[in-house]
Amino acid sequence: MRKLSIILVIMLLPATLLISSFKEPSTSVNKLNPPNEFETLLSFLEANRDFINTDAAPALIPADEVKKNFKNPKYHIIDIRTATWFEYGHIKNAANVQPADLLNHFQNSITPSEYDKIVLICYSGQSAAYYTSLLRIAGYDNVYSMNWGMSSWRVDFAENSWLKNTSDDFNGKLETTSNEKAAKGAAPAISTGKNEGEAILTARLEKAFATPYKESIVKSTAVFEQPADYYIIDYNGADRYAIGHIPQAVQYAPNGSLSSTTDLLTIPTDKRVLVYGPTGQETAYVVAYLNVLGYNAGNLAYGANSFMHKTLKDNNWEAFTKKDVNMFPVIE
């Protein structure tokens, strides 16, 4: 009887190994080829964090509101400029947090839900807008960026930023004819190795915060010299687009055109995407969203203020002027 049992075990062992060999490749394939991450991430964002396609974007707050509330315990002010500029002059009670450390600051240093508003501040408002967008995408819907950055707080900050970067250098090269959007095509390829929307988002956000905002900046000179190098998105209403836009630019309507049911998939994945609006602040929000989704998106520095400032001013379209500069106190 004992010999019979041993014989049966020996006979069954190859069959067991054969079954195991069939199961193993299936597990490996699943690990190497997870579900389409872009679709999973986009579905999660549109169901839970669709901030960019609502009227809540951009989440800008004026300097005078910040001044009125810098002693308010329900307001948390975060200055993301370098330590040198922070020491030169900053708003009272502001915390100096570098962009790469923002997510950790929110997760481990503060309790974000305790505040009515958390305000990010930079030099011009553009990088603060970019990181505010990332934080909104992360689920912190009480985060705002200060309009015009420290340029609206005191004139010496403005002279180093906005006042020296507004121009009409390319006003004579604008185009008024309409350009068609690209046909809907392939989505960006994302490969985090995650299967769930929130896990994919976490990985994408970690990468975004670790990447300096300067890598998203494109200057107007580069665009006007080689517009064909970019898929240019004019993120304005049709009326503004018709008055004049960068050659080859395509108009996308704010607060609704970047969803799966509208025009998101008309944005190509094989070309650098340049987004611009009047100030570069509103489009910094958009660029952050597109980069999280896997697009290669860049923001036009200082927006249309950098090449058609007079037109913006004449039409009362978010042109930065000395009227936007206050003389508020700073801690030096």
Short mmCIF file of C-alpha atoms in Angstrom, two decimals:
data_model
loop_
_atom_site.label_atom_id
_atom_site.label_comp_id
_atom_site.label_asym_id
_atom_site.label_seq_id
_atom_site.Cartn_x
_atom_site.Cartn_y
_atom_site.Cartn_z
CA MET A 1 0.00 0.00 0.00
CA ARG A 2 2.84 2.40 0.89
CA LYS A 3 4.52 1.62 -2.44
CA LEU A 4 1.24 2.35 -4.28
CA SER A 5 0.94 5.79 -2.60
CA ILE A 6 4.49 6.68 -3.60
CA ILE A 7 3.81 5.62 -7.18
CA LEU A 8 0.62 7.76 -7.29
CA VAL A 9 2.49 10.84 -5.98
CA ILE A 10 5.20 10.37 -8.61
CA MET A 11 2.55 10.04 -11.34
CA LEU A 12 0.64 13.15 -10.20
CA LEU A 13 3.71 15.38 -9.79
CA PRO A 14 4.27 16.05 -13.54
CA ALA A 15 0.60 16.96 -13.97
CA THR A 16 0.83 19.46 -11.09
CA LEU A 17 3.95 21.03 -12.58
CA LEU A 18 2.25 21.23 -15.98
CA ILE A 19 -0.76 23.07 -14.54
CA SER A 20 1.54 25.47 -12.70
CA SER A 21 3.44 26.18 -15.90
CA PHE A 22 0.22 27.22 -17.63
CA LYS A 23 -0.79 29.59 -14.82
CA GLU A 24 2.52 31.44 -14.47
CA PRO A 25 2.67 33.16 -17.89
CA SER A 26 -0.83 34.59 -17.35
CA THR A 27 0.33 36.31 -14.16
CA SER A 28 3.45 37.64 -15.86
CA VAL A 29 1.49 39.07 -18.78
CA ASN A 30 -0.82 40.92 -16.40
CA LYS A 31 2.15 42.49 -14.65
CA LEU A 32 3.85 43.48 -17.89
CA ASN A 33 0.70 44.67 -19.63
CA PRO A 34 -1.65 46.44 -17.19
CA PRO A 35 -4.90 48.01 -18.45
CA ASN A 36 -4.71 51.27 -20.44
CA GLU A 37 -3.47 53.68 -17.80
CA PHE A 38 -4.49 56.86 -19.62
CA GLU A 39 -8.12 55.75 -19.86
CA THR A 40 -8.13 54.64 -16.23
CA LEU A 41 -6.60 57.90 -15.04
CA LEU A 42 -8.83 60.11 -17.19
CA SER A 43 -11.93 58.25 -16.03
CA PHE A 44 -10.89 58.78 -12.39
CA LEU A 45 -10.15 62.48 -12.89
CA GLU A 46 -13.37 63.20 -14.75
CA ALA A 47 -15.39 61.43 -12.08
CA ASN A 48 -13.61 62.97 -9.08
CA ARG A 49 -11.26 65.87 -9.93
CA ASP A 50 -12.62 67.57 -13.07
CA PHE A 51 -11.59 71.02 -11.83
CA ILE A 52 -10.09 72.18 -15.12
CA ASN A 53 -13.37 71.79 -17.03
CA THR A 54 -15.39 73.89 -14.60
CA ASP A 55 -15.82 77.58 -13.88
CA ALA A 56 -13.72 77.10 -10.73
CA ALA A 57 -10.58 77.22 -12.88
CA PRO A 58 -8.42 79.22 -12.62
CA ALA A 59 -8.51 79.57 -8.83
CA LEU A 60 -6.99 83.05 -8.52
CA ILE A 61 -7.12 85.25 -5.44
CA PRO A 62 -6.26 88.99 -5.48
CA ALA A 63 -3.43 90.46 -3.44
CA ASP A 64 -5.71 92.71 -1.39
CA GLU A 65 -7.67 89.69 -0.11
CA VAL A 66 -4.41 88.05 0.94
CA LYS A 67 -3.33 91.24 2.73
CA LYS A 68 -6.62 91.42 4.62
CA ASN A 69 -6.21 87.85 5.79
CA PHE A 70 -2.52 87.31 6.51
CA LYS A 71 -3.39 87.24 10.23
CA ASN A 72 -6.43 85.05 9.68
CA PRO A 73 -5.71 81.55 11.08
CA LYS A 74 -8.04 80.12 8.43
CA TYR A 75 -5.68 81.31 5.68
CA HIS A 76 -2.37 79.55 5.07
CA ILE A 77 0.07 81.44 2.80
CA ILE A 78 2.79 79.46 1.04
CA ASP A 79 5.58 81.29 -0.78
CA ILE A 80 7.28 78.95 -3.28
CA ARG A 81 10.07 81.33 -4.33
CA THR A 82 13.70 80.62 -3.56
CA ALA A 83 14.96 81.15 -0.02
CA THR A 84 16.98 84.15 -1.24
CA TRP A 85 13.96 85.97 -2.62
CA PHE A 86 11.89 84.97 0.40
CA GLU A 87 14.48 86.57 2.69
CA TYR A 88 14.57 89.66 0.48
CA GLY A 89 10.90 90.24 1.23
CA HIS A 90 7.85 88.12 1.95
CA ILE A 91 4.31 88.39 3.24
CA LYS A 92 3.92 88.18 6.99
CA ASN A 93 3.22 84.67 8.30
CA ALA A 94 3.99 83.08 4.93
CA ALA A 95 5.73 79.70 4.91
CA ASN A 96 8.58 79.21 2.45
CA VAL A 97 8.11 75.79 0.80
CA GLN A 98 9.93 74.74 -2.35
CA PRO A 99 7.73 73.28 -5.12
CA ALA A 100 9.28 69.81 -4.90
CA ASP A 101 8.31 69.71 -1.20
CA LEU A 102 4.71 70.90 -1.58
CA LEU A 103 3.04 67.50 -1.62
CA ASN A 104 4.95 66.44 1.47
CA HIS A 105 4.03 69.75 3.15
CA PHE A 106 0.34 69.07 2.54
CA GLN A 107 0.53 65.46 3.63
CA ASN A 108 2.77 65.76 6.67
CA SER A 109 3.25 69.36 7.85
CA ILE A 110 -0.27 70.78 7.82
CA THR A 111 -3.87 69.63 7.96
CA PRO A 112 -5.23 71.25 4.77
CA SER A 113 -8.88 70.82 5.74
CA GLU A 114 -8.39 73.16 8.70
CA TYR A 115 -8.04 76.15 6.37
CA ASP A 116 -10.64 78.03 4.37
CA LYS A 117 -8.01 79.00 1.82
CA ILE A 118 -4.43 77.96 1.17
CA VAL A 119 -2.70 80.50 -1.08
CA LEU A 120 0.37 79.78 -3.19
CA ILE A 121 2.58 82.72 -4.13
CA CYS A 122 5.47 83.05 -6.59
CA TYR A 123 7.11 85.83 -8.61
CA SER A 124 4.52 86.32 -11.37
CA GLY A 125 1.67 84.00 -10.45
CA GLN A 126 2.47 81.50 -13.19
CA SER A 127 4.41 78.81 -11.33
CA ALA A 128 2.10 79.17 -8.32
CA ALA A 129 -0.84 78.56 -10.67
CA TYR A 130 0.86 75.45 -12.05
CA TYR A 131 1.41 73.92 -8.62
CA THR A 132 -2.01 75.02 -7.41
CA SER A 133 -3.47 73.04 -10.29
CA LEU A 134 -1.46 69.96 -9.28
CA LEU A 135 -2.70 70.30 -5.70
CA ARG A 136 -6.28 70.71 -6.87
CA ILE A 137 -5.85 67.56 -8.96
CA ALA A 138 -4.51 65.87 -5.82
CA GLY A 139 -7.83 66.67 -4.12
CA TYR A 140 -7.05 69.87 -2.21
CA ASP A 141 -9.86 72.04 -3.48
CA ASN A 142 -9.20 74.93 -1.08
CA VAL A 143 -5.90 75.90 -2.75
CA TYR A 144 -5.56 79.16 -4.71
CA SER A 145 -2.78 81.10 -6.41
CA MET A 146 -2.32 84.83 -5.87
CA ASN A 147 -3.05 86.80 -9.02
CA TRP A 148 0.13 88.27 -10.58
CA GLY A 149 2.25 86.81 -7.75
CA MET A 150 4.48 89.12 -5.73
CA SER A 151 4.44 91.48 -8.72
CA SER A 152 1.09 92.73 -7.45
CA TRP A 153 2.39 93.17 -3.91
CA ARG A 154 5.17 95.74 -4.37
CA VAL A 155 6.75 97.56 -7.31
CA ASP A 156 10.29 96.19 -6.95
CA PHE A 157 8.94 92.67 -7.40
CA ALA A 158 6.94 93.78 -10.45
CA GLU A 159 10.00 95.42 -12.01
CA ASN A 160 11.84 92.12 -11.80
CA SER A 161 8.98 90.19 -13.37
CA TRP A 162 5.89 91.50 -15.14
CA LEU A 163 6.98 95.05 -15.96
CA LYS A 164 10.01 93.88 -17.91
CA ASN A 165 8.25 91.04 -19.73
CA THR A 166 5.23 92.74 -21.31
CA SER A 167 5.70 93.74 -24.95
CA ASP A 168 4.16 94.25 -28.38
CA ASP A 169 7.08 92.73 -30.26
CA PHE A 170 4.95 90.37 -32.34
CA ASN A 171 1.71 92.31 -32.53
CA GLY A 172 2.25 92.79 -36.29
CA LYS A 173 2.68 89.06 -36.91
CA LEU A 174 -0.66 87.91 -35.57
CA GLU A 175 -3.02 85.78 -37.62
CA THR A 176 -6.78 86.33 -37.84
CA THR A 177 -7.80 83.31 -39.93
CA SER A 178 -9.23 80.31 -38.13
CA ASN A 179 -7.31 77.04 -37.91
CA GLU A 180 -8.95 73.65 -37.51
CA LYS A 181 -8.29 71.39 -34.57
CA ALA A 182 -6.42 68.18 -35.25
CA ALA A 183 -8.51 65.05 -35.75
CA LYS A 184 -9.09 62.92 -32.69
CA GLY A 185 -6.24 60.49 -32.35
CA ALA A 186 -4.19 58.38 -29.99
CA ALA A 187 -4.02 59.09 -26.29
CA PRO A 188 -0.73 59.58 -24.45
CA ALA A 189 1.06 56.47 -23.24
CA ILE A 190 1.36 56.34 -19.45
CA SER A 191 3.33 53.59 -17.75
CA THR A 192 3.36 53.71 -13.97
CA GLY A 193 2.67 50.00 -13.53
CA LYS A 194 -0.46 50.80 -11.49
CA ASN A 195 -3.97 49.56 -12.23
CA GLU A 196 -6.22 51.84 -10.18
CA GLY A 197 -6.99 55.44 -11.13
CA GLU A 198 -5.97 56.94 -7.81
CA ALA A 199 -2.72 54.97 -7.70
CA ILE A 200 -1.85 56.06 -11.24
CA LEU A 201 -2.64 59.65 -10.29
CA THR A 202 -0.40 59.49 -7.24
CA ALA A 203 2.52 58.30 -9.35
CA ARG A 204 1.92 60.96 -11.98
CA LEU A 205 1.68 63.71 -9.36
CA GLU A 206 4.91 62.61 -7.68
CA LYS A 207 6.65 62.92 -11.02
CA ALA A 208 5.05 66.30 -11.74
CA PHE A 209 6.11 67.80 -8.40
CA ALA A 210 9.64 66.48 -8.89
CA THR A 211 9.89 68.19 -12.30
CA PRO A 212 10.79 71.92 -12.14
CA TYR A 213 8.16 74.24 -13.60
CA LYS A 214 10.85 75.90 -15.74
CA GLU A 215 10.78 72.83 -17.98
CA SER A 216 7.23 73.80 -18.96
CA ILE A 217 8.09 77.39 -19.92
CA VAL A 218 8.19 78.44 -23.58
CA LYS A 219 9.07 82.00 -24.59
CA SER A 220 7.17 83.90 -27.27
CA THR A 221 10.33 84.44 -29.37
CA ALA A 222 10.74 80.68 -29.84
CA VAL A 223 7.10 80.24 -30.86
CA PHE A 224 6.98 83.05 -33.41
CA GLU A 225 10.27 81.92 -34.93
CA GLN A 226 9.15 78.30 -35.31
CA PRO A 227 5.38 77.95 -34.85
CA ALA A 228 5.39 74.65 -36.74
CA ASP A 229 7.39 73.11 -33.89
CA TYR A 230 4.32 73.26 -31.67
CA TYR A 231 0.66 72.36 -31.58
CA ILE A 232 -0.49 75.78 -30.38
CA ILE A 233 -3.62 76.07 -28.27
CA ASP A 234 -5.18 79.53 -27.97
CA TYR A 235 -7.09 79.09 -24.71
CA ASN A 236 -9.49 81.99 -25.21
CA GLY A 237 -13.01 82.64 -26.31
CA ALA A 238 -13.75 82.81 -30.03
CA ASP A 239 -14.06 86.62 -29.95
CA ARG A 240 -10.51 87.11 -28.68
CA TYR A 241 -9.17 84.47 -31.04
CA ALA A 242 -10.67 86.30 -34.02
CA ILE A 243 -8.95 89.59 -33.16
CA GLY A 244 -5.53 88.01 -33.49
CA HIS A 245 -3.59 84.92 -32.48
CA ILE A 246 -0.22 83.26 -32.91
CA PRO A 247 0.14 81.81 -36.43
CA GLN A 248 -1.19 78.24 -36.68
CA ALA A 249 -2.86 78.48 -33.26
CA VAL A 250 -6.10 76.60 -32.72
CA GLN A 251 -8.82 77.92 -30.43
CA TYR A 252 -9.97 75.83 -27.46
CA ALA A 253 -12.73 77.21 -25.27
CA PRO A 254 -11.88 77.59 -21.56
CA ASN A 255 -13.61 75.47 -18.92
CA GLY A 256 -14.96 72.61 -20.98
CA SER A 257 -12.91 71.78 -24.06
CA LEU A 258 -10.45 69.43 -22.34
CA SER A 259 -12.74 66.52 -21.55
CA SER A 260 -13.10 63.09 -23.15
CA THR A 261 -16.48 64.12 -24.56
CA THR A 262 -15.21 67.32 -26.18
CA ASP A 263 -11.77 68.09 -27.60
CA LEU A 264 -9.16 66.50 -25.35
CA LEU A 265 -8.26 63.74 -27.80
CA THR A 266 -7.69 66.23 -30.62
CA ILE A 267 -4.46 67.22 -28.84
CA PRO A 268 -1.61 65.32 -30.52
CA THR A 269 0.84 63.17 -28.61
CA ASP A 270 3.69 63.38 -31.13
CA LYS A 271 4.33 67.12 -30.80
CA ARG A 272 5.09 69.69 -28.11
CA VAL A 273 1.82 71.29 -27.08
CA LEU A 274 1.94 75.01 -26.33
CA VAL A 275 -0.95 76.57 -24.43
CA TYR A 276 -1.43 80.30 -24.08
CA GLY A 277 -3.97 82.75 -22.74
CA PRO A 278 -3.76 86.41 -21.69
CA THR A 279 -1.50 86.04 -18.64
CA GLY A 280 0.01 82.57 -18.54
CA GLN A 281 -1.64 82.02 -15.17
CA GLU A 282 -4.89 80.54 -16.43
CA THR A 283 -2.98 78.31 -18.84
CA ALA A 284 -0.52 77.14 -16.19
CA TYR A 285 -3.52 75.37 -14.66
CA VAL A 286 -4.21 73.71 -18.01
CA VAL A 287 -0.60 72.73 -18.65
CA ALA A 288 -0.38 71.02 -15.25
CA TYR A 289 -3.50 68.99 -16.06
CA LEU A 290 -2.24 67.97 -19.50
CA ASN A 291 1.17 66.98 -18.18
CA VAL A 292 -0.40 64.76 -15.52
CA LEU A 293 -2.32 63.04 -18.31
CA GLY A 294 0.90 62.38 -20.19
CA TYR A 295 0.92 65.14 -22.80
CA ASN A 296 4.11 67.09 -23.52
CA ALA A 297 2.65 70.49 -22.68
CA GLY A 298 4.31 73.86 -22.24
CA ASN A 299 3.07 77.25 -21.07
CA LEU A 300 3.78 80.51 -22.89
CA ALA A 301 5.67 82.74 -20.45
CA TYR A 302 3.55 85.78 -19.52
CA GLY A 303 0.89 84.72 -22.01
CA ALA A 304 -0.32 87.17 -24.63
CA ASN A 305 1.02 90.00 -22.46
CA SER A 306 4.43 88.99 -23.81
CA PHE A 307 3.63 89.81 -27.45
CA MET A 308 0.38 91.80 -27.77
CA HIS A 309 0.19 93.79 -24.56
CA LYS A 310 -1.36 96.94 -26.07
CA THR A 311 -4.19 94.95 -27.65
CA LEU A 312 -4.99 93.40 -24.29
CA LYS A 313 -4.87 96.79 -22.61
CA ASP A 314 -7.06 98.48 -25.24
CA ASN A 315 -9.69 95.74 -24.90
CA ASN A 316 -9.48 95.51 -21.09
CA TRP A 317 -8.27 91.90 -21.33
CA GLU A 318 -6.05 91.14 -18.31
CA ALA A 319 -3.16 93.37 -19.33
CA PHE A 320 -0.67 93.83 -16.52
CA THR A 321 0.07 97.50 -15.78
CA LYS A 322 1.40 99.53 -12.88
CA LYS A 323 -2.20 99.91 -11.73
CA ASP A 324 -2.04 96.26 -10.69
CA VAL A 325 0.88 96.95 -8.34
CA ASN A 326 0.23 97.73 -4.69
CA MET A 327 2.63 99.02 -2.04
CA PHE A 328 1.96 96.45 0.64
CA PRO A 329 4.44 95.79 3.48
CA VAL A 330 6.78 92.82 3.55
CA ILE A 331 8.95 91.12 6.14
CA GLU A 332 12.58 91.64 5.20
#
